[in-house]
Short mmCIF file of C-alpha atoms and ligand atoms in Angstrom, two decimals:
data_model
loop_
_atom_site.label_atom_id
_atom_site.label_comp_id
_atom_site.label_asym_id
_atom_site.label_seq_id
_atom_site.Cartn_x
_atom_site.Cartn_y
_atom_site.Cartn_z
CA MET A 1 11.13 2.62 -17.74
CA ILE A 2 11.22 3.26 -13.98
CA ASN A 3 14.32 1.82 -12.28
CA ASP A 4 14.89 4.35 -9.54
CA LEU A 5 13.33 7.27 -7.68
CA ARG A 6 14.74 9.85 -10.26
CA ASP A 7 13.00 8.05 -13.11
CA PHE A 8 9.73 8.16 -11.25
CA ILE A 9 10.14 11.85 -10.45
CA ALA A 10 10.91 12.55 -14.09
CA ALA A 11 7.83 10.59 -15.31
CA CYS A 12 5.65 12.30 -12.81
CA GLU A 13 6.85 15.65 -14.04
CA ARG A 14 6.23 14.63 -17.65
CA HIS A 15 2.70 13.88 -16.73
CA GLY A 16 2.17 17.04 -14.75
CA LEU A 17 1.93 15.20 -11.56
CA LEU A 18 4.69 16.66 -9.45
CA HIS A 19 5.34 20.04 -8.07
CA ARG A 20 8.76 21.51 -6.89
CA ILE A 21 8.73 23.79 -3.80
CA ASP A 22 11.64 26.14 -3.92
CA ALA A 23 10.79 28.11 -0.72
CA ARG A 24 12.56 27.06 2.44
CA VAL A 25 10.39 24.99 4.79
CA ASP A 26 10.81 23.59 8.28
CA TRP A 27 10.99 19.88 8.97
CA TYR A 28 9.10 20.70 12.23
CA LEU A 29 5.38 20.39 11.34
CA GLU A 30 5.53 22.76 8.37
CA LEU A 31 6.52 20.16 5.72
CA SER A 32 3.94 17.68 6.84
CA HIS A 33 1.22 20.36 7.07
CA ILE A 34 1.89 21.55 3.56
CA ALA A 35 1.90 18.09 2.32
CA THR A 36 -1.30 17.15 4.07
CA LEU A 37 -3.27 20.22 2.87
CA ASN A 38 -2.09 19.49 -0.65
CA GLU A 39 -3.00 15.70 -0.33
CA ASP A 40 -6.50 16.47 0.97
CA ALA A 41 -7.03 18.65 -2.04
CA GLY A 42 -5.90 15.81 -4.38
CA GLY A 43 -2.76 17.73 -5.37
CA PRO A 44 0.43 16.60 -6.95
CA ALA A 45 3.51 14.81 -5.46
CA LEU A 46 5.78 17.35 -3.80
CA LEU A 47 9.51 17.83 -3.99
CA PHE A 48 10.65 20.21 -1.18
CA GLU A 49 13.99 21.52 -2.49
CA HIS A 50 15.02 23.42 0.56
CA VAL A 51 14.41 22.02 4.09
CA ARG A 52 15.80 23.56 7.20
CA ASP A 53 19.08 21.97 8.48
CA SER A 54 19.60 19.63 5.47
CA ASP A 55 21.00 19.70 1.92
CA LEU A 56 18.73 16.89 0.75
CA PRO A 57 15.49 17.47 -1.17
CA VAL A 58 12.41 15.67 0.11
CA LEU A 59 9.76 13.90 -1.83
CA SER A 60 6.26 13.58 -0.30
CA SER A 61 2.81 12.50 -1.37
CA ALA A 62 4.15 10.25 -4.00
CA PHE A 63 1.20 7.93 -4.21
CA THR A 64 -1.79 10.02 -3.02
CA THR A 65 -3.45 9.49 -6.36
CA SER A 66 -3.97 6.24 -8.37
CA GLN A 67 -2.30 8.15 -11.38
CA ARG A 68 0.98 8.14 -9.72
CA MET A 69 0.71 4.52 -8.73
CA ALA A 70 -0.01 3.71 -12.30
CA VAL A 71 3.12 5.69 -13.35
CA CYS A 72 5.07 3.66 -10.86
CA LEU A 73 3.69 0.42 -12.31
CA GLU A 74 4.50 1.64 -15.85
CA GLU A 75 0.77 1.78 -16.79
CA ASP A 76 -1.55 4.36 -18.23
CA PRO A 77 -2.02 7.11 -15.51
CA GLU A 78 -5.83 6.75 -15.86
CA THR A 79 -5.83 3.11 -14.71
CA THR A 80 -8.05 2.69 -11.55
CA ILE A 81 -6.77 0.99 -8.36
CA CYS A 82 -8.95 -2.04 -8.98
CA GLU A 83 -7.54 -2.42 -12.50
CA LEU A 84 -3.93 -1.97 -11.22
CA ALA A 85 -4.63 -4.67 -8.59
CA ARG A 86 -5.89 -6.94 -11.35
CA LYS A 87 -2.64 -6.34 -13.36
CA TRP A 88 -0.52 -6.88 -10.29
CA LYS A 89 -2.10 -10.28 -9.39
CA THR A 90 -2.00 -11.34 -13.06
CA ARG A 91 1.85 -10.66 -13.34
CA LEU A 92 2.24 -12.66 -10.02
CA ALA A 93 0.21 -15.54 -11.38
CA ASP A 94 2.02 -15.53 -14.69
CA GLY A 95 5.14 -16.99 -13.22
CA ALA A 96 7.44 -17.47 -10.36
CA GLY A 97 9.31 -14.54 -8.96
CA ILE A 98 12.44 -13.14 -10.71
CA ALA A 99 15.57 -13.25 -8.50
CA PRO A 100 17.75 -10.16 -8.19
CA ARG A 101 20.83 -9.68 -10.27
CA VAL A 102 24.15 -9.08 -8.33
CA VAL A 103 26.16 -6.17 -9.73
CA LYS A 104 29.60 -4.98 -8.69
CA GLU A 105 29.13 -1.20 -9.32
CA ALA A 106 26.28 0.66 -7.66
CA PRO A 107 25.49 4.40 -7.73
CA VAL A 108 24.73 4.24 -3.99
CA LEU A 109 28.31 3.08 -3.21
CA ARG A 110 29.77 6.42 -4.51
CA ASN A 111 29.54 8.12 -0.98
CA ALA A 112 30.13 6.58 2.39
CA ALA A 113 30.23 7.82 5.96
CA VAL A 114 31.51 5.28 8.39
CA GLY A 115 31.59 5.06 12.31
CA ALA A 116 32.05 8.39 13.98
CA LYS A 117 31.28 10.23 10.68
CA VAL A 118 27.72 8.94 10.65
CA ASP A 119 25.37 11.84 11.26
CA LEU A 120 21.70 11.06 10.79
CA LEU A 121 20.76 14.66 11.85
CA LYS A 122 21.85 15.67 8.31
CA PHE A 123 18.65 14.07 7.02
CA PRO A 124 15.46 16.10 6.78
CA SER A 125 13.47 13.81 8.95
CA PRO A 126 10.12 15.48 9.56
CA HIS A 127 8.33 15.93 12.90
CA PHE A 128 4.86 15.30 11.42
CA TYR A 129 2.06 15.89 14.01
CA PRO A 130 1.87 17.98 17.14
CA ASN A 131 1.93 15.06 19.65
CA ASP A 132 4.51 12.96 17.84
CA GLY A 133 7.34 11.68 20.15
CA GLY A 134 10.12 12.96 17.82
CA ARG A 135 11.36 13.10 14.29
CA TYR A 136 10.65 10.14 11.95
CA LEU A 137 13.52 9.20 9.61
CA GLY A 138 11.65 6.21 8.20
CA THR A 139 8.16 6.54 6.78
CA ALA A 140 8.77 5.89 3.14
CA HIS A 141 11.61 3.39 3.33
CA TYR A 142 12.30 -0.25 4.04
CA LEU A 143 14.29 -2.49 6.28
CA VAL A 144 16.17 -5.29 4.82
CA CYS A 145 17.17 -8.37 6.84
CA MET A 146 18.04 -12.01 6.14
CA ASP A 147 16.87 -15.25 7.73
CA PRO A 148 20.02 -16.75 9.24
CA ASP A 149 18.90 -20.18 8.58
CA SER A 150 17.65 -20.14 5.00
CA GLY A 151 19.21 -16.87 3.61
CA TRP A 152 15.73 -15.60 2.73
CA ILE A 153 15.94 -11.84 2.31
CA ASN A 154 12.96 -9.80 3.62
CA LEU A 155 12.13 -6.20 2.86
CA GLY A 156 9.56 -4.58 5.20
CA THR A 157 8.30 -0.96 5.87
CA TYR A 158 8.22 -0.52 9.71
CA ARG A 159 8.28 3.08 11.06
CA MET A 160 11.60 4.43 12.38
CA GLN A 161 12.19 7.22 14.93
CA LEU A 162 15.27 9.19 14.93
CA GLN A 163 17.20 8.58 18.16
CA GLY A 164 20.26 10.81 17.69
CA ARG A 165 23.19 10.97 15.37
CA ASN A 166 23.70 7.22 14.85
CA ALA A 167 20.49 5.45 16.06
CA VAL A 168 16.89 4.83 15.13
CA THR A 169 14.17 2.77 16.89
CA VAL A 170 11.96 0.54 14.79
CA MET A 171 8.43 -0.55 15.47
CA ILE A 172 7.79 -4.00 14.05
CA ALA A 173 4.37 -5.44 15.00
CA ARG A 174 3.98 -8.97 16.23
CA GLY A 175 3.97 -11.59 13.47
CA LYS A 176 5.63 -9.41 10.81
CA ASP A 177 8.33 -11.17 8.96
CA ALA A 178 11.20 -9.13 10.39
CA GLU A 179 9.99 -10.12 13.89
CA ILE A 180 9.97 -13.79 12.92
CA ILE A 181 13.58 -13.32 11.68
CA TYR A 182 14.92 -11.27 14.56
CA ARG A 183 13.75 -13.84 17.01
CA LYS A 184 16.15 -16.26 15.46
CA TYR A 185 19.06 -13.91 16.07
CA GLN A 186 17.84 -13.39 19.58
CA ALA A 187 17.86 -17.10 20.15
CA ARG A 188 21.40 -17.15 18.98
CA GLY A 189 22.34 -14.31 21.17
CA GLU A 190 23.24 -12.21 18.09
CA LYS A 191 22.29 -8.74 16.95
CA MET A 192 20.64 -8.79 13.58
CA PRO A 193 22.45 -7.19 10.61
CA VAL A 194 20.00 -4.80 8.79
CA ALA A 195 19.90 -2.05 6.30
CA VAL A 196 17.53 0.76 5.90
CA VAL A 197 16.75 1.81 2.28
CA ILE A 198 15.41 5.39 1.68
CA GLY A 199 14.60 6.46 -1.95
CA CYS A 200 14.60 3.73 -4.61
CA ASP A 201 12.53 2.42 -7.46
CA PRO A 202 9.15 3.33 -5.91
CA LEU A 203 7.83 -0.16 -6.62
CA HIS A 204 10.20 -1.30 -3.83
CA PHE A 205 8.22 0.85 -1.31
CA LEU A 206 4.88 -0.62 -2.76
CA VAL A 207 6.14 -4.18 -2.29
CA SER A 208 8.00 -3.75 0.98
CA SER A 209 4.58 -2.77 2.46
CA THR A 210 2.93 -5.79 1.08
CA HIS A 211 2.73 -9.12 3.02
CA VAL A 212 4.03 -11.38 0.23
CA GLY A 213 4.37 -14.43 2.53
CA SER A 214 6.99 -15.78 4.96
CA GLY A 215 9.99 -17.29 3.19
CA VAL A 216 9.34 -15.34 -0.08
CA SER A 217 11.64 -12.40 -0.88
CA GLU A 218 10.17 -9.14 -1.86
CA TYR A 219 13.01 -8.80 -4.37
CA ASP A 220 11.58 -11.65 -6.40
CA ILE A 221 8.16 -10.20 -6.35
CA ILE A 222 9.46 -6.84 -7.63
CA GLY A 223 11.24 -8.66 -10.33
CA ALA A 224 7.99 -10.52 -11.24
CA LEU A 225 5.97 -7.21 -11.29
CA ARG A 226 8.60 -5.32 -13.29
CA GLY A 227 9.44 -8.30 -15.56
CA ARG A 228 13.15 -7.65 -14.94
CA PRO A 229 15.50 -8.41 -12.01
CA VAL A 230 16.26 -5.97 -9.22
CA GLU A 231 19.98 -4.96 -9.37
CA VAL A 232 21.60 -5.51 -6.03
CA PHE A 233 25.19 -5.39 -4.66
CA GLU A 234 26.47 -7.49 -1.79
CA SER A 235 27.35 -5.41 1.28
CA ASP A 236 30.76 -6.17 2.81
CA LEU A 237 29.43 -4.87 6.20
CA THR A 238 26.21 -6.64 6.69
CA GLY A 239 26.36 -9.38 4.01
CA LEU A 240 23.00 -8.29 2.73
CA LYS A 241 22.00 -7.83 -0.82
CA LEU A 242 20.95 -4.24 -1.18
CA PRO A 243 19.48 -2.25 -4.22
CA ALA A 244 22.19 -0.69 -6.32
CA SER A 245 20.19 2.49 -7.27
CA ALA A 246 18.94 3.44 -3.78
CA GLU A 247 19.36 7.08 -2.82
CA VAL A 248 20.43 6.36 0.67
CA ILE A 249 21.23 3.15 2.64
CA LEU A 250 21.90 3.04 6.33
CA GLU A 251 23.60 -0.11 7.61
CA GLY A 252 23.99 -1.43 11.07
CA HIS A 253 22.62 -3.93 13.60
CA LEU A 254 19.26 -4.18 15.36
CA ASP A 255 19.79 -4.83 19.16
CA LEU A 256 16.78 -6.38 21.07
CA ASP A 257 18.51 -5.60 24.32
CA ASP A 258 18.70 -1.91 23.52
CA LEU A 259 15.09 -0.92 23.91
CA ARG A 260 14.20 2.80 23.77
CA GLN A 261 11.08 4.85 24.07
CA GLU A 262 9.44 5.10 20.75
CA GLY A 263 6.34 7.05 19.64
CA PRO A 264 3.75 8.33 19.47
CA LEU A 265 3.31 8.86 15.90
CA GLY A 266 0.11 10.04 14.08
CA GLU A 267 -0.75 6.73 12.56
CA PHE A 268 -2.51 5.52 9.45
CA THR A 269 -5.65 5.06 11.47
CA GLY A 270 -5.92 8.70 12.14
CA TYR A 271 -4.89 8.22 15.91
CA TYR A 272 -1.74 8.21 17.74
CA SER A 273 -0.76 4.66 18.30
CA SER A 274 2.00 2.18 18.76
CA ALA A 275 2.27 -1.59 18.67
CA LYS A 276 3.10 -1.71 22.35
CA GLY A 277 0.98 1.01 24.01
CA ALA A 278 -2.48 2.49 23.75
CA ASP A 279 -1.07 6.00 24.26
CA GLY A 280 1.21 5.49 21.21
CA VAL A 281 4.33 5.07 23.32
CA GLY A 282 6.23 1.84 23.59
CA MET A 283 9.73 0.44 24.09
CA GLU A 284 11.20 -0.70 20.77
CA PRO A 285 14.55 -2.07 19.58
CA THR A 286 17.32 0.19 18.47
CA ILE A 287 19.30 0.02 15.19
CA THR A 288 22.82 1.49 15.63
CA ILE A 289 23.95 2.80 12.32
CA GLU A 290 27.47 2.04 11.46
CA ARG A 291 27.66 3.09 7.83
CA VAL A 292 25.66 5.59 5.63
CA LEU A 293 25.93 5.08 1.82
CA HIS A 294 24.36 7.50 -0.65
CA ARG A 295 24.24 8.50 -4.36
CA ASP A 296 25.58 11.85 -5.43
CA ASP A 297 22.93 14.51 -4.64
CA PRO A 298 20.68 12.10 -2.76
CA ILE A 299 16.87 12.57 -2.52
CA PHE A 300 15.06 11.83 0.69
CA TRP A 301 11.47 10.40 0.79
CA VAL A 302 8.62 10.67 3.38
CA SER A 303 5.00 9.65 3.73
CA THR A 304 2.68 11.64 5.99
CA ILE A 305 1.00 8.45 7.33
CA GLY A 306 -1.79 10.07 9.52
CA LYS A 307 -5.55 10.25 8.59
CA PRO A 308 -6.97 8.62 5.38
CA VAL A 309 -6.61 9.15 2.54
CA ASN A 310 -2.94 9.72 1.74
CA ASP A 311 -0.26 7.58 0.12
CA CYS A 312 0.06 5.13 2.94
CA HIS A 313 -3.66 4.18 2.49
CA MET A 314 -3.48 4.24 -1.32
CA ILE A 315 -0.43 1.88 -1.29
CA GLN A 316 -2.06 -0.53 1.04
CA ALA A 317 -5.33 -0.37 -0.94
CA ILE A 318 -3.49 -1.45 -4.04
CA ASN A 319 -1.27 -4.02 -2.59
CA ARG A 320 -3.76 -5.50 -0.39
CA SER A 321 -6.42 -5.65 -3.09
CA ALA A 322 -3.83 -7.40 -5.36
CA MET A 323 -2.75 -9.88 -2.75
CA LEU A 324 -6.22 -10.83 -1.66
CA TRP A 325 -7.19 -11.33 -5.14
CA HIS A 326 -4.08 -13.44 -5.75
CA GLU A 327 -4.79 -15.41 -2.57
CA LEU A 328 -8.42 -16.24 -3.63
CA GLU A 329 -7.14 -17.35 -7.08
CA THR A 330 -4.30 -19.36 -5.65
CA ARG A 331 -6.87 -21.28 -3.53
CA ARG A 332 -8.50 -22.05 -6.95
CA ILE A 333 -11.86 -20.30 -6.11
CA PRO A 334 -13.46 -19.48 -9.37
CA GLY A 335 -15.58 -16.40 -10.39
CA ILE A 336 -13.71 -13.54 -8.64
CA SER A 337 -14.34 -10.54 -10.84
CA GLY A 338 -13.05 -7.79 -8.66
CA VAL A 339 -11.33 -7.08 -5.34
CA TYR A 340 -11.19 -3.65 -3.80
CA VAL A 341 -9.65 -2.80 -0.40
CA LEU A 342 -11.04 0.74 0.26
CA PRO A 343 -8.42 3.42 0.76
CA GLU A 344 -10.97 5.17 3.03
CA SER A 345 -10.82 2.12 5.29
CA CYS A 346 -7.17 3.08 5.93
CA GLY A 347 -6.34 0.78 3.02
CA TRP A 348 -6.63 -1.97 5.50
CA PHE A 349 -9.77 -2.84 7.29
CA TRP A 350 -12.68 -3.31 4.63
CA ALA A 351 -12.70 -5.15 1.31
CA VAL A 352 -15.39 -5.60 -1.43
CA VAL A 353 -15.24 -8.67 -3.41
CA SER A 354 -17.32 -9.12 -6.60
CA ILE A 355 -18.28 -12.70 -7.55
CA LYS A 356 -19.85 -14.46 -10.46
CA GLN A 357 -21.64 -17.09 -8.42
CA MET A 358 -21.53 -20.58 -9.93
CA TYR A 359 -22.91 -22.89 -7.19
CA PRO A 360 -24.73 -22.75 -3.83
CA GLY A 361 -22.41 -21.58 -0.87
CA HIS A 362 -20.03 -20.01 -3.42
CA SER A 363 -20.20 -16.44 -2.03
CA ASN A 364 -19.83 -17.82 1.56
CA GLN A 365 -16.74 -19.75 0.48
CA VAL A 366 -15.26 -16.48 -0.86
CA GLY A 367 -16.23 -14.55 2.15
CA LEU A 368 -14.68 -17.04 4.69
CA THR A 369 -11.46 -17.31 2.68
CA ALA A 370 -11.19 -13.53 2.30
CA ILE A 371 -11.92 -12.64 5.88
CA ALA A 372 -8.96 -14.65 7.06
CA HIS A 373 -6.67 -12.17 5.28
CA TYR A 374 -4.60 -10.50 7.86
CA GLY A 375 -6.04 -7.24 9.18
CA LEU A 376 -9.33 -7.33 7.46
CA LYS A 377 -12.22 -6.49 9.79
CA GLY A 378 -14.99 -6.78 7.15
CA VAL A 379 -15.63 -8.19 3.76
CA ILE A 380 -18.63 -7.17 1.58
CA LEU A 381 -19.59 -9.63 -1.06
CA VAL A 382 -21.48 -8.41 -4.20
CA ASP A 383 -22.56 -10.13 -7.56
CA ASP A 384 -20.39 -9.55 -10.51
CA ASP A 385 -22.93 -6.97 -12.16
CA ILE A 386 -21.38 -4.64 -9.46
CA PRO A 387 -17.83 -3.50 -9.77
CA ALA A 388 -16.08 -3.98 -6.44
CA ASP A 389 -14.99 -0.27 -6.51
CA ASP A 390 -18.43 1.24 -7.47
CA LEU A 391 -19.35 2.13 -3.84
CA GLY A 392 -22.80 3.62 -5.02
CA ARG A 393 -23.89 0.24 -6.28
CA VAL A 394 -22.31 -1.65 -3.42
CA TRP A 395 -24.71 0.40 -1.12
CA TRP A 396 -27.52 -0.51 -3.51
CA ALA A 397 -26.79 -4.22 -3.11
CA LEU A 398 -26.45 -3.81 0.68
CA SER A 399 -29.97 -2.32 0.56
CA VAL A 400 -31.78 -4.73 -1.74
CA ARG A 401 -29.90 -7.97 -1.78
CA PHE A 402 -28.92 -8.17 1.84
CA GLU A 403 -31.04 -9.25 4.74
CA PRO A 404 -29.16 -8.90 8.09
CA LYS A 405 -30.07 -12.17 9.71
CA ARG A 406 -29.29 -14.33 6.69
CA SER A 407 -26.42 -12.19 5.34
CA ILE A 408 -24.19 -11.30 8.32
CA GLN A 409 -21.65 -13.76 9.54
CA VAL A 410 -19.51 -12.79 12.53
CA ILE A 411 -16.24 -14.59 13.14
CA ASP A 412 -15.40 -14.39 16.76
CA ARG A 413 -11.52 -14.45 16.57
CA GLY A 414 -9.06 -13.31 14.04
CA ARG A 415 -5.80 -11.64 13.58
CA ALA A 416 -5.96 -7.84 14.16
CA SER A 417 -3.76 -4.82 13.61
CA ALA A 418 -1.95 -3.71 16.90
CA LEU A 419 -2.69 -0.13 15.87
CA ASP A 420 -6.49 -0.50 15.65
CA PRO A 421 -7.88 2.11 18.08
CA SER A 422 -11.39 0.40 18.14
CA LEU A 423 -9.81 -2.36 20.11
CA ASP A 424 -9.28 -2.38 23.92
CA SER A 425 -5.61 -1.43 24.60
CA SER A 426 -4.98 -4.56 26.53
CA ASN A 427 -5.33 -6.81 23.52
CA ARG A 428 -5.03 -5.42 20.19
CA TYR A 429 -3.85 -8.66 18.38
CA ILE A 430 -7.30 -10.52 18.28
CA MET A 431 -10.58 -9.21 17.00
CA SER A 432 -13.86 -10.33 15.70
CA LYS A 433 -14.62 -10.01 11.95
CA VAL A 434 -17.59 -9.73 9.83
CA ILE A 435 -18.84 -10.90 6.40
CA LEU A 436 -21.61 -8.95 4.79
CA ASP A 437 -23.07 -11.14 1.87
CA ALA A 438 -24.96 -8.83 -0.47
CA CYS A 439 -25.17 -11.42 -3.20
CA ILE A 440 -28.56 -12.76 -4.31
CA PRO A 441 -28.74 -16.39 -2.88
CA PHE A 442 -27.53 -18.65 -5.74
CA GLU A 443 -29.92 -21.42 -4.68
CA TRP A 444 -33.14 -19.27 -4.87
CA GLU A 445 -35.30 -20.69 -7.68
CA THR A 446 -37.07 -17.39 -8.14
CA LYS A 447 -34.72 -14.33 -8.23
CA PRO A 448 -35.97 -10.89 -7.96
CA ARG A 449 -36.57 -9.28 -11.40
CA GLU A 450 -34.35 -6.22 -11.89
CA VAL A 451 -35.36 -3.24 -13.72
CA THR A 452 -33.23 -2.96 -16.97
CA LEU A 453 -33.57 -0.75 -20.08
CA ASP A 454 -34.51 -2.09 -23.45
CA PRO A 455 -31.33 -2.74 -25.41
CA ALA A 456 -32.74 -2.05 -28.87
CA MET A 457 -34.21 1.22 -27.66
CA LEU A 458 -30.97 2.10 -26.00
CA HIS A 459 -29.04 1.73 -29.24
CA ARG A 460 -31.68 3.79 -31.09
CA VAL A 461 -31.63 6.60 -28.58
CA ALA A 462 -27.72 6.64 -28.64
CA GLN A 463 -27.91 7.10 -32.39
CA ARG A 464 -30.18 10.06 -31.98
CA TRP A 465 -28.03 11.54 -29.09
CA SER A 466 -26.51 14.47 -31.13
CA GLU A 467 -29.84 15.31 -32.54
CA LEU A 468 -31.19 15.63 -28.90
CA GLY A 469 -28.42 18.13 -28.27
CA LEU A 470 -27.25 16.22 -25.14
CA PRO A 471 -23.57 15.99 -24.23
CA ARG A 472 -21.67 12.76 -25.26
CA THR A 473 -20.82 10.37 -22.39
CA SER A 474 -18.73 7.28 -22.33
CA ARG A 475 -21.89 5.19 -22.15
CA ILE A 476 -23.24 6.66 -25.30
CA ASP A 477 -19.89 6.00 -27.05
CA ARG A 478 -20.08 2.33 -25.88
CA LEU A 479 -23.56 1.97 -27.11
CA LEU A 480 -22.52 3.36 -30.42
CA ASP A 481 -19.54 1.10 -30.59
CA SER A 482 -21.47 -2.07 -29.88
CA ASP A 483 -22.87 -3.70 -33.02
CA ASP A 484 -25.29 -6.15 -31.34
CA ALA A 485 -27.24 -3.25 -29.86
CA CYS A 486 -27.43 -5.02 -26.44
CA ASP A 487 -24.82 -3.32 -24.19
CA ALA A 488 -27.32 -2.35 -21.55
CA ARG A 489 -24.48 -2.27 -18.72
CA PRO A 490 -25.18 0.61 -16.51
CA GLU A 491 -22.89 3.62 -16.07
CA ARG A 492 -20.79 3.72 -12.87
CA SER A 493 -22.66 5.07 -10.04
CA ARG A 494 -22.39 8.82 -9.46
CA ALA A 495 -21.95 8.26 -5.73
CA THR A 496 -18.55 6.89 -6.18
CA ARG A 497 -15.86 9.09 -4.87
CA SER A 498 -12.94 9.24 -7.32
CA THR A 499 -9.65 8.26 -5.83
CA ALA A 500 -7.71 9.29 -8.92
C1 FMN B 1 3.95 3.93 5.19
C2 FMN B 1 3.78 2.67 5.92
C3 FMN B 1 4.19 2.50 7.17
C4 FMN B 1 4.13 1.28 7.85
N1 FMN B 1 4.59 1.19 9.16
C5 FMN B 1 4.52 0.03 9.75
C6 FMN B 1 5.13 -0.14 11.16
O1 FMN B 1 5.56 0.91 11.74
N2 FMN B 1 5.05 -1.34 11.70
C7 FMN B 1 4.60 -2.41 11.16
O2 FMN B 1 4.73 -3.48 11.71
N3 FMN B 1 4.09 -2.37 9.83
C8 FMN B 1 4.08 -1.13 9.21
N4 FMN B 1 3.48 -1.10 8.02
C9 FMN B 1 2.86 -2.30 7.46
C10 FMN B 1 3.94 -3.21 6.87
O3 FMN B 1 4.78 -2.49 5.93
C11 FMN B 1 3.32 -4.41 6.13
O4 FMN B 1 2.61 -5.17 7.08
C12 FMN B 1 4.37 -5.29 5.49
O5 FMN B 1 3.73 -6.44 4.99
C13 FMN B 1 5.48 -5.70 6.46
O6 FMN B 1 6.40 -6.54 5.76
P1 FMN B 1 6.46 -8.08 6.11
O7 FMN B 1 5.22 -8.70 5.56
O8 FMN B 1 7.72 -8.50 5.39
O9 FMN B 1 6.60 -8.20 7.56
C14 FMN B 1 3.61 0.12 7.20
C15 FMN B 1 3.08 0.25 5.90
C16 FMN B 1 3.20 1.49 5.32
C17 FMN B 1 2.68 1.61 3.89
#
């Protein structure tokens, strides 16, 4: 079972998916450059054990392959992103969230530094990219805050720049839950009590970067996904419920009157950007840290963000695929057989939805519902004979089932990401969107006749496969396993890039 970051690290090590680096490395560029080269090569998660100026080891690249995301979700490491997303949405659909359980004792309460003893410079916050505006303490973490009216507790991952011994700035884009909540404190003339959690059950990080819906607590969603409640303690400083097994928790108040220069940061789009300025620099609110809590021998955690594909994009690919799928099903639209937000599209901008069409206009209904999903720029619709994540076959559908005039639908205005460098810097909150419908029109009386192989001959050939001296494949195994001799389903397209 995975209940904290240490369980996850141990599980990755058991599967040969984590590498420890004993050599001393610098937090200035060196750590991020080692991590990026390793990520680009599809390498393991890294645990840097000796980083300049700090006693804390640093985990990076935790989710750069689907295998480690599967480990986090307590699934077989060979499970694909699409399959993990299916399991995620099924666990959500199976029942309401599971509320956290309040405990009195918490490993993270063992060590505390308060007031003048707070020193954030002790943490190995990396300076990731050459033009970054400084060191980033928060890239694989989350912010906890509470709605002052309803008591709803929100977890959200929003980048945090180090601003000295006891302060960080946080970049929360417009419309995010923490913004909706901090506006309420602002209206009351109060600072917002917050906590920053670094290092925890890694599922917390996956879910804190998911839009689960305003008014819904990510703690309940984590509980539903794990099938057991998150253990939390009640902070006597901020009144927040905080995860008992976190590695590090920073507590303080967010002050909207204390705005400081933030950024740039090499962002998940592959460009330097910020929510406030095209050059990647903006004025953002400051959190003054009043107390640091940590476990014995705490472990720090970072994500390289930057160009796709790294763990930021993989995380968003899985959580956005799952939530889009969940949303389509919650709207009671039938026939959704697969949803895949591509990691290569920054895990954000493009989705493929595979549909078993049942009535005229079905694919269009799916397209219009899906495209409303926050941040999506394009949705590609395919029939259910094409797996949403088989990009080779998606291209085939775009070639032979798609006719531009009939199949393209442009939506003039929709919610955009403030960090999207394809948008003019004066307005990055609104963009146009597109639906590419590569499904065969349901209403056509005469449909194109597809080339398929003869099922009986396939079965016969499969039985002779060893005699032919050809290597066994999963498709031959499938054909040999099927009694009815008619499994003519094609193999996955060879053009598909493996994100495992
Ligand atoms: C590694 C990582 C970094 C992120 N950084 C930011 C950020 O700086 N600002 C932001 O608004 N969203 C950021 N996001 C996206 C949010 O985490 C995501 O939209 C999430 O749904 C926000 O929580 P909320 O829905 O409770 O507002 C980041 C996501 C990831 C995976």
